[in-house]
Short mmCIF file of C-alpha atoms and ligand atoms in Angstrom, two decimals:
data_model
loop_
_atom_site.label_atom_id
_atom_site.label_comp_id
_atom_site.label_asym_id
_atom_site.label_seq_id
_atom_site.Cartn_x
_atom_site.Cartn_y
_atom_site.Cartn_z
CA UNK T 1 -25.36 29.65 17.52
CA UNK T 2 -24.60 26.66 19.69
CA UNK T 3 -24.72 23.10 18.42
CA UNK T 4 -27.78 22.39 20.46
CA UNK T 5 -29.40 25.31 18.54
CA UNK T 6 -28.87 23.34 15.32
CA UNK T 7 -30.56 20.28 16.71
CA UNK T 8 -33.65 22.22 17.69
CA UNK T 9 -35.60 22.00 20.92
CA UNK T 10 -34.72 18.57 22.27
CA UNK T 11 -31.48 19.62 23.84
CA UNK T 12 -31.86 22.36 26.40
CA UNK T 13 -28.49 23.01 28.03
CA UNK T 14 -25.37 23.79 26.12
CA UNK T 15 -22.82 21.00 25.85
CA UNK T 16 -20.02 21.57 28.24
CA UNK T 17 -16.74 22.78 26.83
CA UNK T 18 -15.01 19.52 27.59
CA UNK T 19 -17.48 17.42 25.68
CA UNK T 20 -17.36 19.85 22.82
CA UNK T 21 -13.65 19.54 22.65
CA UNK T 22 -14.04 15.73 22.70
CA UNK T 23 -16.58 15.59 19.89
CA UNK T 24 -15.52 18.29 17.49
CA UNK T 25 -13.94 17.35 14.19
CA UNK T 26 -13.20 20.83 12.87
CA UNK T 27 -9.45 20.54 13.22
CA UNK T 28 -9.50 17.58 10.85
CA UNK T 29 -12.35 18.23 8.45
CA UNK T 30 -11.61 21.89 7.71
CA UNK T 31 -8.95 20.42 5.41
CA UNK T 32 -11.69 19.48 2.99
CA UNK T 33 -13.74 22.65 3.19
CA UNK T 34 -13.24 23.24 -0.54
CA UNK T 35 -14.53 19.79 -1.35
CA UNK T 36 -17.51 20.22 0.96
CA UNK T 37 -18.43 23.48 -0.78
CA UNK T 38 -18.12 21.88 -4.15
CA UNK T 39 -20.50 19.05 -3.14
CA UNK T 40 -22.92 21.58 -1.65
CA UNK T 41 -23.01 23.63 -4.80
CA UNK T 42 -23.76 20.46 -6.81
CA UNK T 43 -26.56 19.62 -4.35
CA UNK T 44 -28.02 23.10 -4.50
CA UNK T 45 -27.95 23.16 -8.30
CA UNK T 46 -29.71 19.76 -8.33
CA UNK T 47 -32.44 20.96 -5.88
CA UNK T 48 -33.08 23.91 -8.25
CA UNK T 49 -33.19 21.69 -11.35
CA UNK T 50 -35.62 19.35 -9.62
CA UNK T 51 -37.81 22.33 -8.59
CA UNK T 52 -37.41 21.33 -4.92
CA UNK T 53 -36.25 24.89 -4.36
CA UNK T 54 -36.58 27.68 -6.90
CA UNK T 55 -33.85 28.51 -9.41
CA UNK T 56 -33.40 31.87 -7.71
CA UNK T 57 -32.91 30.14 -4.28
CA UNK T 58 -30.43 27.73 -5.79
CA UNK T 59 -28.54 30.63 -7.38
CA UNK T 60 -28.29 32.63 -4.20
CA UNK T 61 -27.12 29.56 -2.25
CA UNK T 62 -24.45 28.88 -4.88
CA UNK T 63 -23.15 32.43 -4.92
CA UNK T 64 -23.22 32.45 -1.11
CA UNK T 65 -21.11 29.29 -1.11
CA UNK T 66 -18.69 30.96 -3.49
CA UNK T 67 -18.40 33.83 -1.03
CA UNK T 68 -17.74 31.42 1.84
CA UNK T 69 -15.04 29.77 -0.22
CA UNK T 70 -13.35 33.09 -0.90
CA UNK T 71 -13.35 33.84 2.84
CA UNK T 72 -11.78 30.45 3.57
CA UNK T 73 -9.16 30.97 0.91
CA UNK T 74 -8.14 34.44 2.00
CA UNK T 75 -8.09 33.45 5.61
CA UNK T 76 -10.81 35.74 6.79
CA UNK T 77 -13.22 32.90 7.60
CA UNK T 78 -13.52 32.39 11.35
CA UNK T 79 -13.85 28.75 12.29
CA UNK T 80 -15.93 28.03 15.38
CA UNK T 81 -15.45 24.94 17.46
CA UNK T 82 -18.91 25.37 18.82
CA UNK T 83 -20.23 24.53 15.38
CA UNK T 84 -18.52 21.15 15.64
CA UNK T 85 -17.50 20.39 12.10
CA UNK T 86 -16.76 21.82 8.66
CA UNK T 87 -20.26 21.24 7.38
CA UNK T 88 -22.03 23.17 10.09
CA UNK T 89 -19.46 25.95 10.03
CA UNK T 90 -19.92 26.48 6.30
CA UNK T 91 -23.71 26.27 6.48
CA UNK T 92 -23.87 28.67 9.34
CA UNK T 93 -21.73 31.27 7.54
CA UNK T 94 -23.74 30.73 4.31
CA UNK T 95 -26.91 31.60 6.16
CA UNK T 96 -25.30 34.74 7.62
CA UNK T 97 -24.37 35.83 4.06
CA UNK T 98 -27.54 34.91 2.13
CA UNK T 99 -30.14 34.90 4.89
CA UNK T 100 -32.75 32.27 5.69
CA UNK T 101 -32.59 30.73 2.20
CA UNK T 102 -29.29 29.27 3.30
CA UNK T 103 -31.23 26.92 5.51
CA UNK T 104 -32.78 25.29 2.43
CA UNK T 105 -29.42 23.84 1.31
CA UNK T 106 -29.73 20.91 3.58
CA UNK T 107 -33.03 19.74 1.99
CA UNK T 108 -32.95 16.04 1.15
CA UNK T 109 -29.48 15.69 2.60
CA UNK T 110 -27.96 14.58 5.88
CA UNK T 111 -24.49 15.18 7.25
CA UNK T 112 -24.06 11.45 6.85
CA UNK T 113 -24.13 11.49 3.09
CA UNK T 114 -22.61 14.90 3.05
CA UNK T 115 -19.43 13.96 4.95
CA UNK T 116 -18.99 10.75 2.97
CA UNK T 117 -19.17 12.63 -0.33
CA UNK T 118 -16.83 15.47 0.62
CA UNK T 119 -14.33 13.14 2.20
CA UNK T 120 -14.35 10.84 -0.86
CA UNK T 121 -13.58 13.80 -3.05
CA UNK T 122 -10.75 14.91 -0.78
CA UNK T 123 -9.27 11.37 -0.57
CA UNK T 124 -9.43 11.07 -4.36
CA UNK T 125 -7.65 14.41 -4.89
CA UNK T 126 -4.93 13.63 -2.38
CA UNK T 127 -4.25 10.27 -4.07
CA UNK T 128 -3.67 12.12 -7.30
CA UNK T 129 -0.90 14.00 -5.51
CA UNK T 130 0.65 10.76 -4.34
CA UNK T 131 0.50 9.58 -7.94
CA UNK T 132 2.25 12.65 -9.33
CA UNK T 133 5.03 12.32 -6.72
CA UNK T 134 5.42 8.62 -7.43
CA UNK T 135 5.72 9.21 -11.14
CA UNK T 136 8.55 11.68 -10.50
CA UNK T 137 10.29 9.22 -8.25
CA UNK T 138 9.99 6.45 -10.87
CA UNK T 139 11.43 8.83 -13.46
CA UNK T 140 14.39 9.59 -11.18
CA UNK T 141 15.01 5.85 -10.57
CA UNK T 142 14.84 5.21 -14.31
CA UNK T 143 17.33 7.99 -15.01
CA UNK T 144 19.73 6.75 -12.34
CA UNK T 145 19.44 3.20 -13.69
CA UNK T 146 20.18 4.46 -17.22
CA UNK T 147 23.33 6.11 -16.01
CA UNK T 148 24.54 2.99 -14.11
CA UNK T 149 23.95 0.17 -16.49
CA UNK T 150 27.65 -0.91 -16.42
CA UNK T 151 28.06 -0.68 -12.66
CA UNK T 152 28.20 -4.07 -10.90
CA UNK T 153 27.43 -4.83 -7.31
CA UNK T 154 26.66 -7.88 -5.27
CA UNK T 155 23.07 -9.01 -5.44
CA UNK T 156 22.11 -10.47 -2.03
CA UNK T 157 19.84 -13.15 -0.70
CA UNK T 158 19.58 -13.43 3.07
CA UNK T 159 21.77 -10.28 2.98
CA UNK T 160 24.60 -12.62 1.95
CA UNK T 161 26.44 -11.97 -1.34
CA UNK T 162 24.75 -14.13 -3.98
CA UNK T 163 25.33 -13.20 -7.63
CA UNK T 164 26.57 -10.06 -9.33
CA UNK T 165 23.92 -7.69 -10.73
CA UNK T 166 23.98 -4.34 -12.41
CA UNK T 167 23.10 -1.31 -10.33
CA UNK T 168 20.53 -0.49 -12.98
CA UNK T 169 18.79 -3.84 -12.30
CA UNK T 170 18.75 -3.15 -8.55
CA UNK T 171 17.23 0.37 -8.99
CA UNK T 172 14.68 -0.79 -11.53
CA UNK T 173 13.37 -3.38 -9.02
CA UNK T 174 12.22 -0.38 -6.93
CA UNK T 175 10.88 1.39 -9.99
CA UNK T 176 8.57 -1.62 -10.52
CA UNK T 177 7.34 -1.51 -6.95
CA UNK T 178 6.43 2.13 -7.25
CA UNK T 179 4.82 1.52 -10.61
CA UNK T 180 2.51 -1.05 -9.01
CA UNK T 181 1.71 1.60 -6.33
CA UNK T 182 0.59 3.97 -9.05
CA UNK T 183 -1.55 1.26 -10.60
CA UNK T 184 -2.99 0.41 -7.19
CA UNK T 185 -4.07 4.07 -6.81
CA UNK T 186 -5.74 4.08 -10.19
CA UNK T 187 -7.53 0.88 -9.30
CA UNK T 188 -8.87 2.11 -6.00
CA UNK T 189 -9.82 5.52 -7.41
CA UNK T 190 -12.48 3.57 -9.27
CA UNK T 191 -14.19 2.68 -6.00
CA UNK T 192 -13.42 5.97 -4.21
CA UNK T 193 -14.99 8.16 -6.92
CA UNK T 194 -18.54 7.16 -6.25
CA UNK T 195 -21.04 9.64 -4.94
CA UNK T 196 -23.08 8.82 -1.79
CA UNK T 197 -24.99 12.09 -2.03
CA UNK T 198 -28.74 11.32 -2.08
CA UNK T 199 -28.51 8.50 0.49
CA UNK T 200 -29.59 11.05 3.10
CA UNK T 201 -29.29 9.88 6.72
CA UNK T 202 -29.48 6.15 5.98
CA UNK T 203 -32.73 5.19 4.29
CA UNK T 204 -32.94 7.46 1.24
CA UNK T 205 -35.33 10.34 1.03
CA UNK T 206 -38.91 11.30 -0.01
CA UNK T 207 -37.61 14.21 -2.20
CA UNK T 208 -37.27 13.62 -5.88
CA UNK T 209 -33.48 14.01 -5.99
CA UNK T 210 -31.26 13.38 -9.02
CA UNK T 211 -28.13 11.68 -7.55
CA UNK T 212 -26.68 11.07 -11.08
CA UNK T 213 -26.72 14.80 -11.74
CA UNK T 214 -24.99 15.62 -8.43
CA UNK T 215 -22.39 12.91 -9.04
CA UNK T 216 -21.59 14.31 -12.47
CA UNK T 217 -21.40 17.88 -11.17
CA UNK T 218 -18.93 16.77 -8.46
CA UNK T 219 -16.94 14.94 -11.12
CA UNK T 220 -17.54 11.45 -9.77
CA UNK T 221 -17.87 8.49 -12.06
CA UNK T 222 -20.64 6.55 -10.36
CA UNK T 223 -23.54 6.81 -7.84
CA UNK T 224 -24.09 4.64 -4.71
CA UNK T 225 -26.27 1.62 -4.94
CA UNK T 226 -27.55 1.25 -1.38
CA UNK T 227 -28.21 4.19 0.99
CA UNK T 228 -27.20 2.33 4.19
CA UNK T 229 -23.92 1.20 2.71
CA UNK T 230 -23.31 4.62 1.16
CA UNK T 231 -23.31 6.45 4.50
CA UNK T 232 -21.58 3.87 6.66
CA UNK T 233 -18.75 2.14 4.95
CA UNK T 234 -15.27 3.59 4.95
CA UNK T 235 -13.47 1.15 2.59
CA UNK T 236 -12.94 4.30 0.50
CA UNK T 237 -10.52 5.45 3.20
CA UNK T 238 -9.09 2.03 4.00
CA UNK T 239 -8.05 1.07 0.49
CA UNK T 240 -6.11 4.32 0.08
CA UNK T 241 -4.59 3.78 3.53
CA UNK T 242 -3.43 0.38 2.42
CA UNK T 243 -1.98 1.93 -0.78
CA UNK T 244 -0.24 4.48 1.48
CA UNK T 245 1.09 1.77 3.80
CA UNK T 246 2.34 -0.18 0.73
CA UNK T 247 4.12 2.91 -0.67
CA UNK T 248 5.74 3.56 2.71
CA UNK T 249 6.76 -0.11 2.95
CA UNK T 250 8.43 0.13 -0.46
CA UNK T 251 10.13 3.41 0.52
CA UNK T 252 11.22 1.90 3.87
CA UNK T 253 12.88 -1.02 2.06
CA UNK T 254 14.77 1.35 -0.14
CA UNK T 255 15.72 3.40 2.94
CA UNK T 256 17.07 0.24 4.53
CA UNK T 257 19.27 -0.45 1.50
CA UNK T 258 20.60 3.13 1.61
CA UNK T 259 21.30 2.83 5.29
CA UNK T 260 23.21 -0.45 4.83
CA UNK T 261 24.99 0.91 1.72
CA UNK T 262 26.01 4.07 3.60
CA UNK T 263 27.65 2.03 6.33
CA UNK T 264 31.45 2.38 5.83
CA UNK T 265 31.80 -1.41 5.78
CA UNK T 266 29.81 -1.33 2.56
CA UNK T 267 30.57 2.22 1.42
CA UNK T 268 28.40 1.77 -1.73
CA UNK T 269 26.76 5.19 -1.52
CA UNK T 270 27.73 8.73 -0.68
CA UNK T 271 24.65 10.24 0.85
CA UNK T 272 24.26 13.84 -0.12
CA UNK T 273 24.98 16.27 2.76
CA UNK T 274 21.51 17.65 2.81
CA UNK T 275 20.11 14.19 3.58
CA UNK T 276 22.52 13.20 6.35
CA UNK T 277 23.72 14.67 9.63
CA UNK T 278 26.95 14.56 11.56
CA UNK T 279 27.34 13.58 15.18
CA UNK T 280 27.99 16.20 17.83
CA UNK T 281 30.74 14.18 19.42
CA UNK T 282 31.97 11.68 16.78
CA UNK T 283 33.51 13.70 13.98
CA UNK T 284 33.80 10.74 11.59
CA UNK T 285 30.09 10.07 11.46
CA UNK T 286 27.61 10.83 8.75
CA UNK T 287 24.23 9.50 9.78
CA UNK T 288 21.54 8.61 7.31
CA UNK T 289 18.80 10.42 9.28
CA UNK T 290 16.39 11.08 6.45
CA UNK T 291 16.36 7.49 5.38
CA UNK T 292 15.99 6.32 9.00
CA UNK T 293 13.11 8.78 9.59
CA UNK T 294 11.32 7.58 6.46
CA UNK T 295 11.73 3.98 7.61
CA UNK T 296 10.35 5.07 11.00
CA UNK T 297 7.41 7.02 9.57
CA UNK T 298 6.35 3.97 7.60
CA UNK T 299 5.36 2.39 10.93
CA UNK T 300 3.03 5.25 11.67
CA UNK T 301 1.29 5.07 8.26
CA UNK T 302 0.83 1.33 8.58
CA UNK T 303 -0.62 2.12 12.04
CA UNK T 304 -3.12 4.50 10.47
CA UNK T 305 -4.47 1.65 8.36
CA UNK T 306 -4.70 -0.78 11.26
CA UNK T 307 -6.29 1.89 13.44
CA UNK T 308 -9.21 2.51 11.10
CA UNK T 309 -9.66 -1.18 10.33
CA UNK T 310 -9.98 -1.66 14.11
CA UNK T 311 -12.44 1.19 14.38
CA UNK T 312 -14.57 -0.29 11.64
CA UNK T 313 -14.58 -3.96 12.50
CA UNK T 314 -17.59 -4.11 14.85
CA UNK T 315 -19.74 -1.18 13.62
CA UNK T 316 -23.35 -2.06 12.92
CA UNK T 317 -25.15 -0.28 10.14
CA UNK T 318 -25.56 2.55 9.41
CA UNK T 319 -23.76 5.79 10.49
CA UNK T 320 -22.07 5.76 13.89
CA UNK T 321 -20.09 8.62 15.32
CA UNK T 322 -17.06 6.34 15.51
CA UNK T 323 -16.73 7.08 11.80
CA UNK T 324 -15.53 10.57 12.53
CA UNK T 325 -12.27 8.93 13.60
CA UNK T 326 -11.59 8.20 9.93
CA UNK T 327 -10.07 11.61 9.31
CA UNK T 328 -7.01 12.22 11.53
CA UNK T 329 -5.32 8.99 10.44
CA UNK T 330 -5.91 9.66 6.79
CA UNK T 331 -4.55 13.24 7.14
CA UNK T 332 -1.50 11.90 8.85
CA UNK T 333 -0.93 9.21 6.22
CA UNK T 334 -1.61 11.66 3.40
CA UNK T 335 0.89 14.20 4.67
CA UNK T 336 3.53 11.59 5.36
CA UNK T 337 3.22 9.65 2.16
CA UNK T 338 3.24 12.72 -0.17
CA UNK T 339 6.23 14.26 1.53
CA UNK T 340 8.12 10.97 1.83
CA UNK T 341 7.79 10.18 -1.89
CA UNK T 342 8.89 13.70 -2.82
CA UNK T 343 11.87 13.58 -0.46
CA UNK T 344 12.96 10.14 -1.70
CA UNK T 345 12.97 11.42 -5.35
CA UNK T 346 15.34 14.22 -4.37
CA UNK T 347 17.49 11.95 -2.20
CA UNK T 348 17.94 9.38 -4.96
CA UNK T 349 18.72 12.09 -7.50
CA UNK T 350 21.44 13.49 -5.28
CA UNK T 351 22.97 10.23 -4.15
CA UNK T 352 26.37 9.17 -5.57
CA UNK T 353 27.43 5.57 -5.96
CA UNK T 354 30.90 4.25 -5.29
CA UNK T 355 31.52 1.89 -8.19
CA UNK T 356 34.91 0.78 -6.89
CA UNK T 357 33.58 -0.22 -3.50
CA UNK T 358 30.74 -2.10 -5.16
CA UNK T 359 33.17 -3.94 -7.41
CA UNK T 360 35.51 -4.75 -4.47
CA UNK T 361 32.53 -6.31 -2.63
CA UNK T 362 31.76 -8.40 -5.75
CA UNK T 363 35.32 -9.68 -5.83
CA UNK T 364 35.34 -10.45 -2.11
CA UNK T 365 32.10 -12.39 -2.09
CA UNK T 366 32.78 -15.38 -4.44
CA UNK T 367 29.94 -14.07 -6.54
CA UNK T 368 31.20 -16.16 -9.53
CA UNK T 369 30.63 -19.47 -7.70
CA UNK T 370 27.36 -20.15 -9.54
CA UNK T 371 29.22 -19.56 -12.84
CA UNK T 372 31.73 -22.27 -11.92
CA UNK T 373 28.96 -24.71 -10.96
CA UNK T 374 27.11 -23.99 -14.26
CA UNK T 375 30.38 -24.43 -16.16
CA UNK T 376 30.85 -27.92 -14.65
CA UNK T 377 27.27 -28.78 -15.53
CA UNK T 378 28.09 -27.75 -19.04
CA UNK T 379 30.93 -30.23 -18.99
CA UNK T 380 28.50 -33.00 -18.09
CA UNK T 381 28.59 -33.08 -14.34
CA UNK T 382 25.11 -33.42 -12.66
CA UNK T 383 24.17 -30.18 -10.93
CA UNK T 384 24.26 -31.53 -7.36
CA UNK T 385 27.76 -32.82 -7.87
CA UNK T 386 28.85 -29.54 -9.60
CA UNK T 387 27.53 -27.64 -6.58
CA UNK T 388 29.55 -29.86 -4.22
CA UNK T 389 32.81 -29.53 -6.19
CA UNK T 390 32.38 -25.79 -6.45
CA UNK T 391 31.80 -25.57 -2.69
CA UNK T 392 35.13 -27.28 -2.12
CA UNK T 393 36.97 -24.98 -4.45
CA UNK T 394 35.35 -21.96 -2.74
CA UNK T 395 36.52 -23.26 0.66
CA UNK T 396 40.04 -23.63 -0.68
CA UNK T 397 40.10 -20.15 -2.11
CA UNK T 398 38.79 -18.80 1.18
CA UNK T 399 41.69 -20.50 3.06
CA UNK T 400 44.14 -18.76 0.75
CA UNK T 401 42.22 -15.49 0.87
CA UNK T 402 41.94 -15.21 -2.89
CA UNK T 403 39.10 -15.01 -5.39
CA UNK T 404 38.14 -18.08 -7.59
CA UNK T 405 39.49 -16.19 -10.60
CA UNK T 406 42.92 -15.99 -8.95
CA UNK T 407 43.31 -19.73 -8.28
CA UNK T 408 45.86 -21.56 -10.46
CA UNK T 409 44.38 -24.04 -12.93
CA UNK T 410 46.22 -27.02 -11.44
CA UNK T 411 44.71 -26.35 -8.05
CA UNK T 412 41.20 -26.27 -9.46
CA UNK T 413 41.82 -29.43 -11.45
CA UNK T 414 42.63 -31.28 -8.25
CA UNK T 415 38.91 -30.92 -7.47
CA UNK T 416 37.72 -31.78 -10.97
CA UNK T 417 39.64 -32.82 -14.07
CA UNK T 418 36.83 -31.41 -16.20
CA UNK T 419 38.11 -27.87 -15.58
CA UNK T 420 40.29 -26.33 -18.29
CA UNK T 421 41.69 -22.99 -19.23
CA UNK T 422 38.42 -21.64 -20.47
CA UNK T 423 37.17 -21.43 -16.93
CA UNK T 424 38.68 -18.02 -16.40
CA UNK T 425 36.47 -16.45 -19.01
CA UNK T 426 33.49 -17.96 -17.25
CA UNK T 427 34.63 -16.58 -13.88
CA UNK T 428 34.71 -13.03 -15.20
CA UNK T 429 32.12 -10.95 -13.29
CA UNK T 430 31.03 -8.76 -16.16
CA UNK T 431 30.46 -11.93 -18.19
CA UNK T 432 28.37 -13.37 -15.36
CA UNK T 433 26.14 -10.34 -15.51
CA UNK T 434 26.11 -10.15 -19.30
CA UNK T 435 25.04 -13.74 -19.73
CA UNK T 436 21.79 -13.25 -17.78
CA UNK T 437 19.68 -12.04 -20.66
CA UNK T 438 16.57 -13.96 -19.67
CA UNK T 439 13.29 -11.99 -19.39
CA UNK T 440 13.69 -9.32 -16.66
CA UNK T 441 17.22 -10.49 -15.98
CA UNK T 442 20.31 -8.38 -15.18
CA UNK T 443 21.97 -8.75 -18.61
CA UNK T 444 22.45 -5.42 -20.48
CA UNK T 445 19.91 -6.18 -23.18
CA UNK T 446 17.34 -7.42 -20.64
CA UNK T 447 17.89 -4.24 -18.61
CA UNK T 448 17.47 -2.05 -21.76
CA UNK T 449 14.20 -3.75 -22.45
CA UNK T 450 13.07 -3.08 -18.88
CA UNK T 451 14.06 0.60 -19.23
CA UNK T 452 12.24 0.88 -22.56
CA UNK T 453 9.07 -0.66 -21.14
CA UNK T 454 9.23 1.60 -18.06
CA UNK T 455 9.65 4.72 -20.20
CA UNK T 456 6.79 3.71 -22.45
CA UNK T 457 4.58 3.19 -19.45
CA UNK T 458 5.64 6.58 -17.96
CA UNK T 459 4.89 8.31 -21.31
CA UNK T 460 1.38 6.84 -21.16
CA UNK T 461 0.84 8.42 -17.76
CA UNK T 462 0.90 12.02 -18.97
CA UNK T 463 3.54 14.65 -18.42
CA UNK T 464 2.81 15.92 -14.94
CA UNK T 465 1.24 12.69 -13.73
CA UNK T 466 -2.14 14.37 -13.87
CA UNK T 467 -3.23 12.21 -16.77
CA UNK T 468 -4.74 8.76 -16.69
CA UNK T 469 -8.33 7.91 -16.12
CA UNK T 470 -9.01 10.37 -13.32
N1 LIG D 501 -18.36 15.25 11.80
C1 LIG D 501 -19.08 14.10 11.48
C2 LIG D 501 -18.14 13.03 10.91
O1 LIG D 501 -17.08 13.32 10.60
C3 LIG D 501 -20.11 14.45 10.41
C4 LIG D 501 -21.29 13.57 10.44
C5 LIG D 501 -22.05 13.73 11.66
N2 LIG D 501 -23.33 13.01 11.56
C6 LIG D 501 -24.02 12.76 12.63
N3 LIG D 501 -25.11 12.07 12.50
N4 LIG D 501 -23.66 13.23 13.82
O2 LIG D 501 -18.47 11.86 10.77
#
């Protein structure tokens, strides 16, 4: 059957191949055939319950849909571009299998509410996969942090060495970002898992439908409130796309760290062989390709969000065919984000850290300058003055190419008589880290608390990440 056949008598000629190619969405929406069938079964069951079709008719439609699903799963289903999209392909095959009763499935329904429902279900399921992968990544980051609580590296601001921090503290910062991503997903699931089925084309319907029943059957938590809104908004795609863009942004920042840390001038990490490549002409090179690609792919996912926002921004109510463009971007973002998170977990797990190089960078960067300033404040010097005196001592050490801790006491005293022998204990790097036990700080007890809280949160998320509210 051609598409014009589905629309009835108004369209005489067949649409030219070129236009068909331009308008089809089967390549994208066949990805959610299973979800479309699930929604159709719920709709058929509801039509039967409401006596809009007979129980027997509902039963034969439902078992016909099961048969279609089996064909799709075993690969014997033949998709036809002529039938434009997943909905018409499935309905067409259903009717071939069960006969004319198949044509009753679409009673009280339009493709407009149909596509919104099936796509919402698909988006929701895909976000659960992101969530599972994120939970694994957070676990890996937590374990790495646990094993590197004593390792010290420079903490940076403006990418300039600032103060020493523990490697655990640095890794746990990323764990917190990904934790918020998991929470963001849960929050937007609440708005995604709403059923538009029953809104029909745009205005509702004259049939006595039971949208609450269909929603429950599909597994959704709520039912739409306004039929025009239900069929035409796509914020249920945009919010997940934002969540995806945010996840990729967090990943990309971590990639950037790994790329910098893998540079021999830093030498903080040894990237596992499987996540780096050599150069064909420069034998000394080990390129952080995987991290670079992930950083690059983040741009595409952010683009998917901007692209759909732009598509949406001037659309009048209600359904417009522009909305079909919501799918390719989401599929792209979904594929990229799930795989990226999974790859990052493996990469972090396999990455080795060079504690010596990290410590050498700490020593080279005057990372105990703040300690000296605070010490002078402790001796009664106003902070601004203490900052100034410390700056001069740093300049002097720099001239001599030594660390503050290597400078003889007499030299320091030339800058301030307040300095005594106890200063060397204060200049110790481990001590500098250990003294920062404020809430969320880099001190060992503060880091232990962070780890405990993270683990407690992870435990509350269920073992495989499939737990939680949805
Ligand atoms: N393939 C369409 C989409 O993805 C399905 C809805 C078509 N509705 C319509 N009135 N032409 O949006």
